[in-house]
Amino acid sequence: MSTTKLTINRNGSIKIEGDFEITDCEGKTYGLEGRTALGLCRCGLSANKPFCDGSHRNGFEHESAAFDLPTVKTK
């Protein structure tokens, strides 16, 4: 089984590594040209969304710290 790892970077992007594909809301696949790692924008400032272009360096701040989500409620 392939593994995909997402890392929430401090004051920056979401780094995605492994075997993955990225699609838009209509299901069309982005051409990643064989990349197995890249950064996804989470600051909203990138001119290349959904990919990170480093624009967060101009003042985006978020200290990432892991936590547990509540248990999924069953209906």
Short mmCIF file of C-alpha atoms in Angstrom, two decimals:
data_model
loop_
_atom_site.label_atom_id
_atom_site.label_comp_id
_atom_site.label_asym_id
_atom_site.label_seq_id
_atom_site.Cartn_x
_atom_site.Cartn_y
_atom_site.Cartn_z
CA MET A 1 0.00 0.00 0.00
CA SER A 2 1.30 3.46 -0.90
CA THR A 3 1.66 6.08 1.79
CA THR A 4 0.85 9.75 1.47
CA LYS A 5 2.13 12.08 4.17
CA LEU A 6 0.91 15.63 4.78
CA THR A 7 2.97 17.92 7.00
CA ILE A 8 1.48 21.19 8.26
CA ASN A 9 4.50 23.48 8.18
CA ARG A 10 4.97 26.18 10.79
CA ASN A 11 3.96 29.55 9.29
CA GLY A 12 3.78 28.02 5.83
CA SER A 13 2.45 25.47 3.42
CA ILE A 14 1.10 21.97 3.68
CA LYS A 15 3.79 19.64 2.37
CA ILE A 16 2.44 16.55 0.63
CA GLU A 17 4.73 13.61 -0.06
CA GLY A 18 4.21 10.15 -1.51
CA ASP A 19 1.83 8.70 -4.05
CA PHE A 20 -1.00 11.16 -4.70
CA GLU A 21 -3.03 13.00 -7.30
CA ILE A 22 -4.74 16.36 -6.94
CA THR A 23 -8.04 17.15 -8.62
CA ASP A 24 -10.12 20.30 -8.93
CA CYS A 25 -13.76 20.53 -7.84
CA GLU A 26 -14.87 19.12 -11.20
CA GLY A 27 -12.62 16.07 -10.90
CA LYS A 28 -10.02 17.23 -13.42
CA THR A 29 -6.50 16.16 -12.46
CA TYR A 30 -3.63 18.66 -12.12
CA GLY A 31 -0.57 17.71 -14.17
CA LEU A 32 2.08 17.25 -11.50
CA GLU A 33 4.79 16.11 -13.96
CA GLY A 34 5.97 13.20 -11.83
CA ARG A 35 6.37 15.13 -8.58
CA THR A 36 6.26 13.04 -5.41
CA ALA A 37 6.42 16.06 -3.08
CA LEU A 38 5.12 19.62 -3.23
CA GLY A 39 3.64 22.40 -1.10
CA LEU A 40 -0.02 23.35 -0.98
CA CYS A 41 -0.97 26.93 -0.09
CA ARG A 42 -2.81 27.50 3.17
CA CYS A 43 -2.25 31.24 3.59
CA GLY A 44 -4.34 32.26 0.58
CA LEU A 45 -1.64 34.57 -0.77
CA SER A 46 -0.10 32.35 -3.48
CA ALA A 47 -0.43 33.48 -7.08
CA ASN A 48 -0.22 29.78 -8.01
CA LYS A 49 -3.07 28.36 -5.87
CA PRO A 50 -3.60 25.64 -4.81
CA PHE A 51 0.21 25.35 -4.82
CA CYS A 52 2.54 27.29 -2.53
CA ASP A 53 4.78 29.94 -4.11
CA GLY A 54 6.35 31.21 -0.87
CA SER A 55 4.05 34.24 -0.46
CA HIS A 56 3.41 33.24 3.17
CA ARG A 57 6.84 34.66 4.01
CA ASN A 58 5.24 38.12 3.93
CA GLY A 59 3.42 37.69 7.23
CA PHE A 60 1.31 34.53 7.41
CA GLU A 61 1.54 33.10 10.91
CA HIS A 62 0.13 29.88 12.25
CA GLU A 63 1.83 27.66 14.76
CA SER A 64 0.84 24.12 13.86
CA ALA A 65 0.42 21.69 16.72
CA ALA A 66 -1.18 18.26 16.43
CA PHE A 67 -4.33 17.48 18.39
CA ASP A 68 -6.99 14.78 18.47
CA LEU A 69 -10.33 15.36 16.78
CA PRO A 70 -13.48 14.33 18.64
CA THR A 71 -14.88 10.87 17.93
CA VAL A 72 -17.03 10.69 14.80
CA LYS A 73 -20.71 10.71 15.74
CA THR A 74 -22.83 7.91 14.32
CA LYS A 75 -26.37 8.57 13.19
#
